[in-house]
PDB file of C-alpha atoms in Angstrom:
ATOM      1  CA  MET A 525       0.567  12.481   4.422  1.00 84.00           C
ATOM      2  CA  TYR A 526       2.865   9.704   5.627  1.00 86.00           C
ATOM      3  CA  ALA A 527       1.448   7.294   2.999  1.00 93.00           C
ATOM      4  CA  GLU A 528       2.315   9.694   0.170  1.00 95.00           C
ATOM      5  CA  ASN A 529       5.718  10.437   1.691  1.00 95.00           C
ATOM      6  CA  LEU A 530       6.534   6.737   1.980  1.00 96.00           C
ATOM      7  CA  LYS A 531       5.905   6.343  -1.752  1.00 96.00           C
ATOM      8  CA  LYS A 532       8.122   9.391  -2.409  1.00 97.00           C
ATOM      9  CA  ILE A 533      10.946   7.855  -0.425  1.00 97.00           C
ATOM     10  CA  ARG A 534      10.662   4.545  -2.266  1.00 97.00           C
ATOM     11  CA  THR A 535      10.542   6.336  -5.633  1.00 96.00           C
ATOM     12  CA  GLU A 536      13.488   8.545  -4.749  1.00 95.00           C
ATOM     13  CA  LEU A 537      15.470   5.423  -3.820  1.00 96.00           C
ATOM     14  CA  GLY A 538      14.430   3.703  -7.034  1.00 96.00           C
ATOM     15  CA  LEU A 539      13.098   0.630  -5.275  1.00 97.00           C
ATOM     16  CA  SER A 540      10.144  -1.649  -5.962  1.00 97.00           C
ATOM     17  CA  VAL A 541       7.678  -2.370  -3.112  1.00 97.00           C
ATOM     18  CA  ALA A 542       9.319  -5.807  -2.660  1.00 98.00           C
ATOM     19  CA  LYS A 543      12.869  -4.427  -2.524  1.00 97.00           C
ATOM     20  CA  PHE A 544      11.953  -1.538  -0.219  1.00 97.00           C
ATOM     21  CA  ALA A 545      10.039  -3.906   2.100  1.00 97.00           C
ATOM     22  CA  GLU A 546      13.042  -6.172   2.209  1.00 97.00           C
ATOM     23  CA  LYS A 547      15.332  -3.228   3.046  1.00 95.00           C
ATOM     24  CA  LEU A 548      12.936  -2.217   5.874  1.00 96.00           C
ATOM     25  CA  GLU A 549      12.691  -5.797   7.099  1.00 95.00           C
ATOM     26  CA  MET A 550       8.937  -6.116   6.661  1.00 96.00           C
ATOM     27  CA  SER A 551       6.572  -7.877   4.237  1.00 97.00           C
ATOM     28  CA  ALA A 552       5.596  -6.288   0.991  1.00 97.00           C
ATOM     29  CA  SER A 553       1.903  -6.464   2.053  1.00 97.00           C
ATOM     30  CA  THR A 554       2.703  -4.501   5.244  1.00 96.00           C
ATOM     31  CA  LEU A 555       4.519  -1.845   3.261  1.00 96.00           C
ATOM     32  CA  THR A 556       1.645  -1.672   0.761  1.00 97.00           C
ATOM     33  CA  GLY A 557      -0.741  -1.152   3.652  1.00 97.00           C
ATOM     34  CA  TYR A 558       1.340   1.779   4.857  1.00 96.00           C
ATOM     35  CA  GLU A 559       1.557   3.271   1.330  1.00 96.00           C
ATOM     36  CA  ARG A 560      -2.206   3.025   0.876  1.00 96.00           C
ATOM     37  CA  GLY A 561      -2.836   4.654   4.285  1.00 94.00           C
ATOM     38  CA  GLU A 562      -4.534   1.505   5.580  1.00 96.00           C
ATOM     39  CA  ARG A 563      -2.032   1.082   8.384  1.00 94.00           C
ATOM     40  CA  THR A 564      -0.902   3.571  11.042  1.00 89.00           C
ATOM     41  CA  PRO A 565       2.849   4.125  11.114  1.00 87.00           C
ATOM     42  CA  SER A 566       4.455   1.859  13.708  1.00 87.00           C
ATOM     43  CA  TRP A 567       7.484   2.310  15.906  1.00 85.00           C
ATOM     44  CA  ASN A 568       9.257  -0.208  13.674  1.00 89.00           C
ATOM     45  CA  LEU A 569       8.465   1.734  10.499  1.00 93.00           C
ATOM     46  CA  PHE A 570       9.886   4.983  11.966  1.00 90.00           C
ATOM     47  CA  THR A 571      13.058   3.393  13.197  1.00 89.00           C
ATOM     48  CA  GLN A 572      13.649   1.286  10.089  1.00 93.00           C
ATOM     49  CA  LEU A 573      13.159   4.315   7.798  1.00 94.00           C
ATOM     50  CA  HIS A 574      15.699   6.244   9.822  1.00 90.00           C
ATOM     51  CA  ILE A 575      18.234   3.431  10.294  1.00 89.00           C
ATOM     52  CA  LYS A 576      18.015   1.760   6.862  1.00 91.00           C
ATOM     53  CA  ALA A 577      17.243   4.793   4.608  1.00 92.00           C
ATOM     54  CA  ASN A 578      18.389   7.795   6.675  1.00 92.00           C
ATOM     55  CA  VAL A 579      14.912   9.382   6.447  1.00 95.00           C
ATOM     56  CA  ASN A 580      14.182  12.590   8.337  1.00 92.00           C
ATOM     57  CA  MET A 581      11.259  11.633  10.599  1.00 88.00           C
ATOM     58  CA  ASN A 582       9.878  15.194  10.708  1.00 88.00           C
ATOM     59  CA  TRP A 583       9.740  15.236   6.938  1.00 94.00           C
ATOM     60  CA  PHE A 584       8.127  11.796   6.869  1.00 92.00           C
ATOM     61  CA  VAL A 585       5.133  12.840   8.910  1.00 86.00           C
ATOM     62  CA  SER A 586       4.842  16.524   7.991  1.00 89.00           C
ATOM     63  CA  GLY A 587       6.572  17.004   4.638  1.00 91.00           C
ATOM     64  CA  GLU A 588       8.642  19.822   6.192  1.00 91.00           C
ATOM     65  CA  GLY A 589      12.396  19.991   5.797  1.00 92.00           C
ATOM     66  CA  GLU A 590      14.623  17.611   3.868  1.00 94.00           C
ATOM     67  CA  MET A 591      13.619  14.063   3.015  1.00 96.00           C
ATOM     68  CA  PHE A 592      16.893  12.595   4.237  1.00 94.00           C
ATOM     69  CA  CYS A 593      18.999  13.430   7.287  1.00 89.00           C
ATOM     70  CA  GLN A 594      22.464  14.882   6.948  1.00 79.00           C
ATOM     71  CA  LYS A 595      23.578  12.916   9.971  1.00 74.00           C
ATOM     72  CA  PRO A 596      21.691   9.927  11.437  1.00 69.00           C
ATOM     73  CA  PHE A 597      20.879   9.884  15.139  1.00 69.00           C
ATOM     74  CA  GLU A 598      22.972   7.754  17.461  1.00 74.00           C
ATOM     75  CA  GLN A 599      21.054   4.715  18.792  1.00 69.00           C
ATOM     76  CA  ASP A 600      20.399   6.326  22.220  1.00 69.00           C
ATOM     77  CA  GLU A 601      19.060   9.496  20.574  1.00 78.00           C
ATOM     78  CA  LEU A 602      16.871   7.615  18.103  1.00 74.00           C
ATOM     79  CA  GLU A 603      14.349   6.264  20.581  1.00 75.00           C
ATOM     80  CA  GLN A 604      13.783   9.677  22.140  1.00 79.00           C
ATOM     81  CA  LYS A 605      13.425  11.334  18.714  1.00 78.00           C
ATOM     82  CA  VAL A 606      10.971   8.739  17.449  1.00 78.00           C
ATOM     83  CA  VAL A 607       8.719   9.209  20.544  1.00 80.00           C
ATOM     84  CA  GLU A 608       8.952  13.003  20.195  1.00 82.00           C
ATOM     85  CA  VAL A 609       7.983  13.031  16.504  1.00 78.00           C
ATOM     86  CA  MET A 610       5.201  10.463  16.924  1.00 77.00           C
ATOM     87  CA  LYS A 611       3.663  12.466  19.749  1.00 81.00           C
ATOM     88  CA  LYS A 612       4.060  15.816  17.995  1.00 80.00           C
ATOM     89  CA  TYR A 613       2.109  14.620  14.931  1.00 75.00           C
ATOM     90  CA  GLY A 614      -0.481  12.553  16.833  1.00 77.00           C
ATOM     91  CA  VAL A 615       0.729   9.152  15.676  1.00 75.00           C
ATOM     92  CA  ILE A 616       0.741   8.100  19.340  1.00 69.00           C
ATOM     93  CA  GLN A 617      -1.043   9.728  22.257  1.00 60.00           C
ATOM     94  CA  LYS A 618       0.778  12.065  24.632  1.00 52.00           C
TER      95      LYS A 618
END
């Protein structure tokens, strides 16, 4: 699901793969790997999506709720939230 949702985010923002990769501070080939489902979401992908594009992490992995957050997390809250969401959806082991 995350691969499809990543494409939806990029489309909603009206960005090419190259521009979205630049915004997320990664290579276009890395982003393409995520969009094709060939790569497992990394810590960096989660944090960059939230910080750079205000993406709701729950929506990103589950499709539930709103695509974008009303209010971004503060830096100290972000790490805890990323771990919580990644564990909840099995991206990382508990």
